[in-house]
Coordinates of C-alpha atoms and ligand atoms in Angstrom, one line a residue:
X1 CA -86.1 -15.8 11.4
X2 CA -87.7 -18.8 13.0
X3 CA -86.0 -22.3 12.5
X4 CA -83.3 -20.7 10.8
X5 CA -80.2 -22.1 12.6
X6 CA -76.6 -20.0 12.3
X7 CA -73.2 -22.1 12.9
X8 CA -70.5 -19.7 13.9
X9 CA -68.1 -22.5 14.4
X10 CA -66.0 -21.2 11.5
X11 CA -65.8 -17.8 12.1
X12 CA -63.1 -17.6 14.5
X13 CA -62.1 -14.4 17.0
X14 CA -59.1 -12.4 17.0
X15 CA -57.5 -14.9 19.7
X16 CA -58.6 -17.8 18.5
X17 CA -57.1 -16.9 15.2
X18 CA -53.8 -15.6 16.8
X19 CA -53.6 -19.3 18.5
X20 CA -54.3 -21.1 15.8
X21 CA -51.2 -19.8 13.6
X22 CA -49.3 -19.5 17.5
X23 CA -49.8 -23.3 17.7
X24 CA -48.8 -23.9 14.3
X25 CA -45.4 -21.9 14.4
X26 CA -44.2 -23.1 17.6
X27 CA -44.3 -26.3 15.6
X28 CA -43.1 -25.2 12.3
X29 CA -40.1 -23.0 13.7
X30 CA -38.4 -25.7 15.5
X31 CA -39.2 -28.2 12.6
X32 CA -36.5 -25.5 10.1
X33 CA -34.1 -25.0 12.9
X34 CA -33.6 -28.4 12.5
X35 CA -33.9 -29.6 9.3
X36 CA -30.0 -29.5 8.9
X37 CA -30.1 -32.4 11.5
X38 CA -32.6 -34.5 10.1
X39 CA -32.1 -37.2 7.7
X40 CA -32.1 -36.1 4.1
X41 CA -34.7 -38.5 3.5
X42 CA -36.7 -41.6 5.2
X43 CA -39.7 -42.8 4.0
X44 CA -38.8 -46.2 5.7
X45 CA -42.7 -47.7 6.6
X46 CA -44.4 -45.0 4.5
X47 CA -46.6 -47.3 2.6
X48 CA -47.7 -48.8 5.7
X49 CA -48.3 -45.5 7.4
X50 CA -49.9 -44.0 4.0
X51 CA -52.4 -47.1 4.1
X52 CA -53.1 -46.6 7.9
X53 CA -54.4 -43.2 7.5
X54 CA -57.4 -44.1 5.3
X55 CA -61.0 -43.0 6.9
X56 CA -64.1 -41.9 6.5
X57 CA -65.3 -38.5 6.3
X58 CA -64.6 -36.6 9.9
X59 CA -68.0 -36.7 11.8
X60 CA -66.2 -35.3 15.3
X61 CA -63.2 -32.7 15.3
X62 CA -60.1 -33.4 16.5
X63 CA -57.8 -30.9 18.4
X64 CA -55.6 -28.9 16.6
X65 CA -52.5 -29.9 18.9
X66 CA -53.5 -33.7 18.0
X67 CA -53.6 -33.1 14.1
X68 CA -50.1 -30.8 14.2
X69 CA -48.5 -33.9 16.4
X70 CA -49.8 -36.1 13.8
X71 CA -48.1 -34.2 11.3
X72 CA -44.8 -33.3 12.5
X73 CA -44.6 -36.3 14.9
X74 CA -45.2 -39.1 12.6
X75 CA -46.2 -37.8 8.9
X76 CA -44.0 -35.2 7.6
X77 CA -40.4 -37.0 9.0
X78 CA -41.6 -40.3 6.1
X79 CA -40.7 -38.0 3.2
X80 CA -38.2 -36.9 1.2
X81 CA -36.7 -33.8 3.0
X82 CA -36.7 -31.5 0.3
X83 CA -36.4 -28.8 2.1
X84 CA -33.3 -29.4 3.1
X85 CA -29.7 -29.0 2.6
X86 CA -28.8 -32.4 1.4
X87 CA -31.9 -32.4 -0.9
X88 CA -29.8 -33.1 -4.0
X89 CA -32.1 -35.1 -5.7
X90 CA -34.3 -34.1 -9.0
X91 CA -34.6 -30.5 -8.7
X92 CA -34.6 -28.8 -5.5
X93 CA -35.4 -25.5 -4.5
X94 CA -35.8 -25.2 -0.9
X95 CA -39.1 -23.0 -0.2
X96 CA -38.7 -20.0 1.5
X97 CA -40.7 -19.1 4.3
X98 CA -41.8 -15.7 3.6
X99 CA -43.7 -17.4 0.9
X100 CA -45.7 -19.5 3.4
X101 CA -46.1 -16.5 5.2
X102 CA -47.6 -14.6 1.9
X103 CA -49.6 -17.4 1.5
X104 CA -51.1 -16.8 5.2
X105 CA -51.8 -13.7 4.4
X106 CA -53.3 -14.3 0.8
X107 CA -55.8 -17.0 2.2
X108 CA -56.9 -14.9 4.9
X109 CA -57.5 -12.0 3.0
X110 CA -58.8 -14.3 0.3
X111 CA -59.1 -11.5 -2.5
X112 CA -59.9 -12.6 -6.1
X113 CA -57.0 -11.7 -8.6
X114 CA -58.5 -13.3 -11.7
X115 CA -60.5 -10.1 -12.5
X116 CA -58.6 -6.7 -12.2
X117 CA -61.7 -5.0 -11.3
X118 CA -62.5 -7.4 -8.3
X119 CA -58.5 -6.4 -6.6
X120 CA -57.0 -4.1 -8.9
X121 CA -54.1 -3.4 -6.6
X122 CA -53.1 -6.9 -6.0
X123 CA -53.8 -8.2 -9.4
X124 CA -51.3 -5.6 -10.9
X125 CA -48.7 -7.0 -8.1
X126 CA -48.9 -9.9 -9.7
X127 CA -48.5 -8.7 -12.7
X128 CA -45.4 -7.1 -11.7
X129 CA -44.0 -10.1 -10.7
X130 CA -44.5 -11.4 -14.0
X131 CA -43.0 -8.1 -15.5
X132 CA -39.6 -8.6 -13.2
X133 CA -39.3 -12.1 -14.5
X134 CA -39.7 -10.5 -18.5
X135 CA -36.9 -8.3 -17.1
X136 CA -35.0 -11.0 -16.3
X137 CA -35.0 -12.3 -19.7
X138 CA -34.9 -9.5 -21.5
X139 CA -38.2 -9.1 -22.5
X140 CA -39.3 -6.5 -24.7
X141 CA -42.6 -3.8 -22.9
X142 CA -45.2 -6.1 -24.8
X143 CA -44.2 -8.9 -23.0
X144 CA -46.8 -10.9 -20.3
X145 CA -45.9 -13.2 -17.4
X146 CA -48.2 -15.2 -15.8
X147 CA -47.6 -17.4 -12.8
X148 CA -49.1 -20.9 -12.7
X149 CA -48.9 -23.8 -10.8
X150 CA -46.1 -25.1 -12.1
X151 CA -43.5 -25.9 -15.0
X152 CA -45.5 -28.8 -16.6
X153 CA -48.5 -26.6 -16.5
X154 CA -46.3 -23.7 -18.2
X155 CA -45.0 -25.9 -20.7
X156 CA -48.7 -27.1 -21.5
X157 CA -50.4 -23.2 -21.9
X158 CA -46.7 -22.4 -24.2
X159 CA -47.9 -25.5 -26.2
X160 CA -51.4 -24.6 -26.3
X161 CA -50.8 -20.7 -27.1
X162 CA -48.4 -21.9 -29.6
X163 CA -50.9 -24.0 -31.6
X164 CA -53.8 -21.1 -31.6
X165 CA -51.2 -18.6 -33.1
X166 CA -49.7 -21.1 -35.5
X167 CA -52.3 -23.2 -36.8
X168 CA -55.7 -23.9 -38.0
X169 CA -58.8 -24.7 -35.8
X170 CA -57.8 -27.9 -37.6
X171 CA -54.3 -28.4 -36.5
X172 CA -53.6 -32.4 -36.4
X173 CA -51.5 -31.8 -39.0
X174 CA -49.0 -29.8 -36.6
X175 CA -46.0 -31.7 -35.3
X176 CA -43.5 -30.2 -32.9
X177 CA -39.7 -30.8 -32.0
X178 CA -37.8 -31.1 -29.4
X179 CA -34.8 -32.7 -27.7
X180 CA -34.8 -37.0 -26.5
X181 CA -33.8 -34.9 -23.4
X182 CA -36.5 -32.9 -22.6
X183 CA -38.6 -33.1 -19.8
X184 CA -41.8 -35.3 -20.3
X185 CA -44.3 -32.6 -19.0
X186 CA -43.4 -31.4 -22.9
X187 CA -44.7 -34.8 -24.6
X188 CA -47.6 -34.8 -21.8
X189 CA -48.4 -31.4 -22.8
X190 CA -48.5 -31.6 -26.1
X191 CA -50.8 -34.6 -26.0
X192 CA -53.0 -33.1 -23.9
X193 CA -53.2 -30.3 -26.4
X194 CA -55.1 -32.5 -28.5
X195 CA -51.9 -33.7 -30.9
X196 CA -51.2 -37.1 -31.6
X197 CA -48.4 -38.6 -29.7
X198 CA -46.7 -39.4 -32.9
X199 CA -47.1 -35.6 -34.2
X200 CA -43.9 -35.1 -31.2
X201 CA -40.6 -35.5 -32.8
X202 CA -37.9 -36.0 -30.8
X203 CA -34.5 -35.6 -32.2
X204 CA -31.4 -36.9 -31.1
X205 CA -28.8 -34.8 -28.4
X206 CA -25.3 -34.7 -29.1
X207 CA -22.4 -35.4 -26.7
X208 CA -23.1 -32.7 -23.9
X209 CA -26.7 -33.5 -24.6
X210 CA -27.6 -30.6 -26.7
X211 CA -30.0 -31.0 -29.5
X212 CA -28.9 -32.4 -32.8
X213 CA -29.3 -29.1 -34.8
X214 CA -28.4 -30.5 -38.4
X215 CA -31.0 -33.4 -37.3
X216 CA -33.8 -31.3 -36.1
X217 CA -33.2 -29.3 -39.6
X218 CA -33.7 -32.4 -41.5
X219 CA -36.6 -33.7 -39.7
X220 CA -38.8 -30.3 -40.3
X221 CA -37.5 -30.6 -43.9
X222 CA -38.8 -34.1 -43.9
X223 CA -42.5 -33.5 -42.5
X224 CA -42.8 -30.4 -44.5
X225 CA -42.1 -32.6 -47.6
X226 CA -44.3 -35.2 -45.7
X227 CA -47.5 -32.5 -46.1
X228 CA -46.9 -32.1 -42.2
X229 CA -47.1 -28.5 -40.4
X230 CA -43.9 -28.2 -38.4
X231 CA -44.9 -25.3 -35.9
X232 CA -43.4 -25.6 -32.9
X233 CA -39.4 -25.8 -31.8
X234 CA -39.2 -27.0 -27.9
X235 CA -35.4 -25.9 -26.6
X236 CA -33.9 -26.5 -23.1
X237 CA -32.2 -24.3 -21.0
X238 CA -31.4 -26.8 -18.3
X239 CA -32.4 -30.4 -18.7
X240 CA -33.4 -32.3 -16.2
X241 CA -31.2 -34.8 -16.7
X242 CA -27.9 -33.7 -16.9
X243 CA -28.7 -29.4 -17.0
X244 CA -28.0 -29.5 -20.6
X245 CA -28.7 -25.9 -22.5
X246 CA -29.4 -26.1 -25.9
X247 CA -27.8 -23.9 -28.3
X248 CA -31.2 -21.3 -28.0
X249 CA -29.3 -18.7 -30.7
X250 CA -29.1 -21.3 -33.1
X251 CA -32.6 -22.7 -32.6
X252 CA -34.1 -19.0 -32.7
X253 CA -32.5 -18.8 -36.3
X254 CA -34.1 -22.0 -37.6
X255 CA -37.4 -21.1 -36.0
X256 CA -37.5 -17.7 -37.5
X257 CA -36.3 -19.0 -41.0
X258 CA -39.1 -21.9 -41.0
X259 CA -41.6 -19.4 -39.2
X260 CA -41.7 -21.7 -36.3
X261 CA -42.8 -21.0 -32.8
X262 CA -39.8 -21.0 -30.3
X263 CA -40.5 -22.1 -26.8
X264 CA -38.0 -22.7 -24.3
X265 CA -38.5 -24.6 -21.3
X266 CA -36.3 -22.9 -18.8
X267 CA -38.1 -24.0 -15.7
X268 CA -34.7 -25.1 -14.0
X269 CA -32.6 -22.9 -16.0
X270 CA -34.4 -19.8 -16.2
X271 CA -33.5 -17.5 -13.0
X272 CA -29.7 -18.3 -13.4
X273 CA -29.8 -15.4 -16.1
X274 CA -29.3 -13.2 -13.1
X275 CA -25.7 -14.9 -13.3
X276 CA -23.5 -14.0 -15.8
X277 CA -22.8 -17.6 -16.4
X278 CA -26.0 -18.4 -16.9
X279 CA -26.6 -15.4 -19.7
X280 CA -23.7 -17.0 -21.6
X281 CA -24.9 -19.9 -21.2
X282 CA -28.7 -18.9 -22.7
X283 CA -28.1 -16.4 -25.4
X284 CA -30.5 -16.0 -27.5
X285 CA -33.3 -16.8 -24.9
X286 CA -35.3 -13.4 -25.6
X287 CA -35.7 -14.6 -29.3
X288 CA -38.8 -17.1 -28.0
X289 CA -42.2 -16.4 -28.5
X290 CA -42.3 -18.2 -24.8
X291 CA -40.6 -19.6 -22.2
X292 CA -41.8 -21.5 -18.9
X293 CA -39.7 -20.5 -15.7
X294 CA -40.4 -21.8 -12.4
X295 CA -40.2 -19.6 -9.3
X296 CA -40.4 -23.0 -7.4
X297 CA -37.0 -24.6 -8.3
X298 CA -34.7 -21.7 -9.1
X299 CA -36.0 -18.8 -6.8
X300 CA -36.6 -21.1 -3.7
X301 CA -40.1 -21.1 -3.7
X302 CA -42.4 -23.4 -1.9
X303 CA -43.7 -25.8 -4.5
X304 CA -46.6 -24.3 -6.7
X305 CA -45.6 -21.6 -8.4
X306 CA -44.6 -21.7 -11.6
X307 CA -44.6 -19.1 -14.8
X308 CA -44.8 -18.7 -18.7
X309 CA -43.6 -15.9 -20.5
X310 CA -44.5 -15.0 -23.5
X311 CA -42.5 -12.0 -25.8
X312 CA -45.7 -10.7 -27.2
X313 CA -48.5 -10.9 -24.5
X314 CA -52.0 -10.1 -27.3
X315 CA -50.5 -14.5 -28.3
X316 CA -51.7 -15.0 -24.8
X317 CA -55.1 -13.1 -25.1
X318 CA -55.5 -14.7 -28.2
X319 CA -55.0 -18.0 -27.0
X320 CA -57.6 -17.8 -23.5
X321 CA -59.7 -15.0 -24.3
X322 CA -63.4 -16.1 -23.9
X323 CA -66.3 -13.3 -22.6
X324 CA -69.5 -14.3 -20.3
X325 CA -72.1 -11.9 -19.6
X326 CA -72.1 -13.0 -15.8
X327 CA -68.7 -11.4 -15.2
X328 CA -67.6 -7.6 -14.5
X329 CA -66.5 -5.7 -17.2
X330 CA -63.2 -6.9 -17.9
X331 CA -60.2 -5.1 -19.6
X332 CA -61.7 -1.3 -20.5
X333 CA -58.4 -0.5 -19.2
X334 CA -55.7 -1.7 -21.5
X335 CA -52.9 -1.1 -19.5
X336 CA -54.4 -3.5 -16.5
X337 CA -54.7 -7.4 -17.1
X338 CA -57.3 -9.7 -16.7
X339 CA -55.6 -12.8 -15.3
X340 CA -58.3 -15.1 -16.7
X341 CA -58.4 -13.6 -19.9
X342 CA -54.6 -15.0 -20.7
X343 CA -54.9 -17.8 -18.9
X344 CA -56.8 -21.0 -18.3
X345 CA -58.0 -20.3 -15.1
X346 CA -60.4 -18.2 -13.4
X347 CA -60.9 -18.5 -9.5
X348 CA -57.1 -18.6 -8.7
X349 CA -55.2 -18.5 -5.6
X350 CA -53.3 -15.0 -5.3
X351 CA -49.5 -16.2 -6.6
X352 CA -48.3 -12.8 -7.1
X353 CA -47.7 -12.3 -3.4
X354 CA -45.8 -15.8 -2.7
X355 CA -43.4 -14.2 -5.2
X356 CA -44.0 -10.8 -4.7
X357 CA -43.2 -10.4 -0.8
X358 CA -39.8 -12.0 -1.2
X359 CA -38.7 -10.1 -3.5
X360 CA -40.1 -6.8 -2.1
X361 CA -38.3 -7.6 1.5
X362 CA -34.7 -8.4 0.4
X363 CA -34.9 -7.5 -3.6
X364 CA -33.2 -9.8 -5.9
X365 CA -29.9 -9.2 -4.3
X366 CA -29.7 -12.6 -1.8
X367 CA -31.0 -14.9 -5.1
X368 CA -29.0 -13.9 -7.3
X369 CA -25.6 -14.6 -4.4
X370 CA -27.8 -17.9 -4.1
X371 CA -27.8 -18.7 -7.4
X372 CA -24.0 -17.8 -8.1
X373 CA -22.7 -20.0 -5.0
X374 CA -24.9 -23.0 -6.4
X375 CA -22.9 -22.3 -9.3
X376 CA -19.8 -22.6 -7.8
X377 CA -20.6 -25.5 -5.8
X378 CA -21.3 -27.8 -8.7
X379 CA -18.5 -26.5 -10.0
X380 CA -16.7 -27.7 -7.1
X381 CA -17.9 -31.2 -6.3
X382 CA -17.4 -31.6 -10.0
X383 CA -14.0 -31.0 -9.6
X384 CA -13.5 -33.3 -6.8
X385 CA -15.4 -36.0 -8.1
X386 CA -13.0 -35.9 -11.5
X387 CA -10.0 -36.4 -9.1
X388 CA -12.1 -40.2 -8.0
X389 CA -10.4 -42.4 -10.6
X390 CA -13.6 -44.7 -9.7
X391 CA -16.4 -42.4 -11.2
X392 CA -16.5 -41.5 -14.8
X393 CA -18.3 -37.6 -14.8
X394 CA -20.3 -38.4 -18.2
X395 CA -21.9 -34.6 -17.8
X396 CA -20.1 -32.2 -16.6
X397 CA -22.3 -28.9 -15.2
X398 CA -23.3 -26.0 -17.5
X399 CA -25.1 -24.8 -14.8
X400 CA -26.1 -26.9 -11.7
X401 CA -26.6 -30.3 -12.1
X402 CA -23.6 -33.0 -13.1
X403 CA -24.3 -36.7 -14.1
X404 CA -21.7 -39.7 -13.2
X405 CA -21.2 -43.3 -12.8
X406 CA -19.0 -45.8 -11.3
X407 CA -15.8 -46.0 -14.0
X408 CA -15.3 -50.2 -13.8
X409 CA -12.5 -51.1 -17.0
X410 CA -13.4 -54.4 -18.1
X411 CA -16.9 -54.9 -16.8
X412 CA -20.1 -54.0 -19.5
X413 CA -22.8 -51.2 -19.2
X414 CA -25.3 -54.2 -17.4
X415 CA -23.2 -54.3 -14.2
X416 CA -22.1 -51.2 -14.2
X417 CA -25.2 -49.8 -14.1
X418 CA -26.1 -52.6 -11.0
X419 CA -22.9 -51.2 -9.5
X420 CA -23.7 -47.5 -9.8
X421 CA -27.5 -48.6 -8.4
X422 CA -25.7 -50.4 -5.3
X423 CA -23.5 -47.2 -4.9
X424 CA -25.8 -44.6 -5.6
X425 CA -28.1 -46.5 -2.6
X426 CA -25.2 -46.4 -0.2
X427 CA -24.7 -43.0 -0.4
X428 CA -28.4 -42.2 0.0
X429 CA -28.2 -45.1 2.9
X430 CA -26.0 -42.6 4.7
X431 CA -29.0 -40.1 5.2
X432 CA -26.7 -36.9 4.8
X433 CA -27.6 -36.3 1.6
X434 CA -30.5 -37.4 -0.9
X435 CA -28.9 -38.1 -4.7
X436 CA -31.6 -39.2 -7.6
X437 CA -30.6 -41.1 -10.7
X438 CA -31.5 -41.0 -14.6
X439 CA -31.0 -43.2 -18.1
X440 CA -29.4 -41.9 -20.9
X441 CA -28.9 -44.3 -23.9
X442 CA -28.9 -47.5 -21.7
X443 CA -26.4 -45.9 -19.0
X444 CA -27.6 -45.3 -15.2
X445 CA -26.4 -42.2 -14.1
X446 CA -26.1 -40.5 -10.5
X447 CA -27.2 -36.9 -10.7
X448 CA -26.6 -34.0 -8.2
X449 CA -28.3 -31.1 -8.7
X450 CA -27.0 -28.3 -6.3
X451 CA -30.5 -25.7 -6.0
X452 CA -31.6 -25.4 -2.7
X453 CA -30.8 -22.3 -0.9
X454 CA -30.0 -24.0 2.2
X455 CA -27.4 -25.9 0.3
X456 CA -23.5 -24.9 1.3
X457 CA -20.4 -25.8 1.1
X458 CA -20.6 -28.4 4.2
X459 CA -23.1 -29.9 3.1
X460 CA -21.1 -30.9 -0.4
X461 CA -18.6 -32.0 1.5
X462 CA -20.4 -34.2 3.3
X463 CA -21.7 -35.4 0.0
X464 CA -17.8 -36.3 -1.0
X465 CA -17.2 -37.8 2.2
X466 CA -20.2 -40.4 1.4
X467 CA -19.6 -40.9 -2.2
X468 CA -16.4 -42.0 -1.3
X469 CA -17.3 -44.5 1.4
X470 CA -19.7 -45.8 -0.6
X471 CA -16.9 -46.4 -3.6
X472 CA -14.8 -48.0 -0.6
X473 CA -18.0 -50.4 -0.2
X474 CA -19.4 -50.9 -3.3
X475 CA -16.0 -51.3 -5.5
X476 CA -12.7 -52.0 -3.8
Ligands
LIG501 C1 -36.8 -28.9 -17.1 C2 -38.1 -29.2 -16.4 N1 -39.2 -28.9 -17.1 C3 -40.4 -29.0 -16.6 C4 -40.6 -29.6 -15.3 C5 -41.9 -29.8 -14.7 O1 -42.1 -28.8 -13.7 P1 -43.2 -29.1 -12.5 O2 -42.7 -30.2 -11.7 O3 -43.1 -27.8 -11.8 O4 -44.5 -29.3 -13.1 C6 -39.4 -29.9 -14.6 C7 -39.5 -30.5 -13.2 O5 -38.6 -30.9 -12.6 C8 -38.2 -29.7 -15.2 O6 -37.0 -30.0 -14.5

């Protein structure tokens, strides 16, 4: 038609496609050959740089080999290098390529998974993903898993799905429990849930960091008494912290007896019940209603994928499910799942595959070795770092991650806590390997956590080597 003008600018031919992603791997390849070389982290000048790169909105383009030297010449080295191997910091996790590549492949396909009937093939692969990670927690058949974008947004659809099964459209009344070591995505969650910050107890840990069990029993009894609806029971299975699993048999008991919902937030934890260690250490998991999970720390992911699981999957449906007339007819079928109907979202980006490819191309087997060397590598530098009559270990791993500070007789917690800052900085200073720190009770502490898969034994040694030469600095 006349005046009608078409821009084909977008629309890109076979070898302009095969170029683009040509020019972007010969730059990404080389980048994770050698991210064993490059420092574990600088972001030396990043404020600068971040401040440097405000503009306008593009008016001209730019070529592609300009932008990609932009971003691996001068943007991506001022970061933390959490991808990898002395990444040792907060929780790691790597990120696994074949991910990126699903991702290529999931974007350029663009399909829509929130409605089965739109991509009823790849919706129910994602489904299966979630059914494997049921599996892995010994989920009964009614179980769901859903993948979202991450642990805090896990934690926040538990909370939410725990409130519409549990109480009243008028639930301010509802006050829920949890550890002083839980991760704050749980407080944030539960405030964005519409409760009151004061309707979130937390109770006290004990000694290994555990929650108080006779205390969290006494607080319930106490709100109850109050008038208060205590309906929700928040354990750990790995804190972020110091990894701390709470005792999740014990808290399934009291949740049951009181009529409590159970959720356990397992999003470091989770995937190391494909060790044996790590079923020991999480009995009783399978008792919760839900549990958040996330593919992005402990199966190596790229960062954005996270999951909730929860035993019964209608508490889900119940929670999400709204109808409008202007979408297909969803869920005749009621073997297949409507993502969007258990779920917040609607348009989604097509998870399952990130997760799903993996795991199709090399099965679980090469996680699970992953997971049990991790295992054995905290278990290692914990053992060497006991033998430093300089450092005080004040958690030891139950799975992954180990707390310490500098052990300085006659000096109180204010310096030593400036000390163990100077040394933790030293270490960091030596660029081989990226440590991050915490507070418990007044006390700075030095955490490792040992998660990503590119993490071996040389690079804890390396690790040892600088801890010690930063003792040599900071203390004798
Ligand atoms: C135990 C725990 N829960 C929840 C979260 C929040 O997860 P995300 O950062 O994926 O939102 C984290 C993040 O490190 C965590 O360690």
């Amino acid at each position: 038609m006349d005046g009608i003008k078409a821009d084909y600018t977008l629309e890109l031919g076979s070898e302009e496609m095969a170029n683009l992603v040509a020019q972007a791997m010969a730059h990404i390849a080389p980048f994770l050959d050698h991210l064993a070389a490059q420092p574990a982290s600088d972001t030396c000048g990043g404020e600068q740089l971040a401040r440097s790169l405000r503009e306008g909105l593009p008016r001209e383009g730019t070529p592609f080999s300009d932008l990609l030297d932009l971003l691996f010449g001068r943007l991506i080295p001022k970061t933390f290098n959490t991808a990898g191997p002395g990444y040792l910091a907060y929780i790691p996790g790597g990120g696994i390529l074949h991910s990126a590549v699903a991702d290529l492949i999931a974007d350029s396909v663009n399909r829509y998974v929130g409605v089965w009937a739109a991509a009823p093939a790849l919706a129910q692969l994602e489904v299966n993903v979630g059914r494997w990670f049921c599996d892995i927690v010994s989920y009964p058949e009614e179980a769901l898993g859903l993948l979202t974008s991450g642990g805090s947004m896990s934690n926040f659809i538990g909370i939410v799905t725990a409130r519409r099964n549990k109480l009243p459209e008028n639930f301010l009344s509802g006050t829920l429990y949890t550890s002083d070591q839980t991760h704050y995505s749980v407080s944030k969650a539960a405030v964005l849930a519409g409760f009151p910050p004061s309707n979130v107890r937390l109770v006290p840990s004990d000694s290994r960091f555990r929650i108080n069990l006779e205390e969290l029993r006494e607080m319930i009894r106490h709100d109850r008494d109050a008038g208060m609806t205590p309906f929700l029971i928040v354990g750990n299975a790995g804190t972020t912290n110091t990894g701390a699993v709470d005792d999740l048999s014990a808290m399934a008991d009291l949740a049951e007896r009181e009529g409590m919902w159970l959720h356990v937030d397992a999003a470091y934890g989770g995937f190391f019940m494909l060790t044996d260690r790590g079923r020991q250490a999480m009995r009783g998991i399978e008792r919760a209603e839900s549990i958040t999970l996330d593919p992005h720390k402990g199966l190596f992911l790229p960062y954005g994928t996270g999951s909730l699981l929860v035993r019964d999957g209608s508490t889900l449906r119940k929670a999400h499910s709204v109808r409008a007339v202007y979408l297909p007819d969803t869920e005749h079928e009621p073997d297949l799942v409507d993502l969007s109907q258990v779920s917040p979202e609607l348009s989604r980006a097509f998870r399952g595959l990130r997760v799903w490819l993996p795991l199709k191309m090399h099965g679980i087997g090469p996680f699970q070795r992953n997971l049990e060397e991790k295992l054995q590598l905290a278990g290692w530098i914990n053992a060497q770092l006991r033998e430093i009559e300089e450092l005080e270990i004040v958690a030891e791993p139950q799975l992954t991650v180990l707390a310490f500070r500098l052990r300085l007789p006659g000096q109180d917690d204010t310096s030593i806590n400036r000390l163990t800052r100077r040394f933790m900085d030293e270490v960091n200073a030596r660029r081989r390997v990226y440590l991050s720190s915490t507070v418990i009770q007044g006390r700075f502490l030095v955490r490792i956590c040992v998660l990503s898969f590119r993490t071996h034994l040389e690079r804890m040694q390396m690790a040892l080597e600088d801890i010690k030469a930063a003792i040599a600095k900071v203390v004798r």
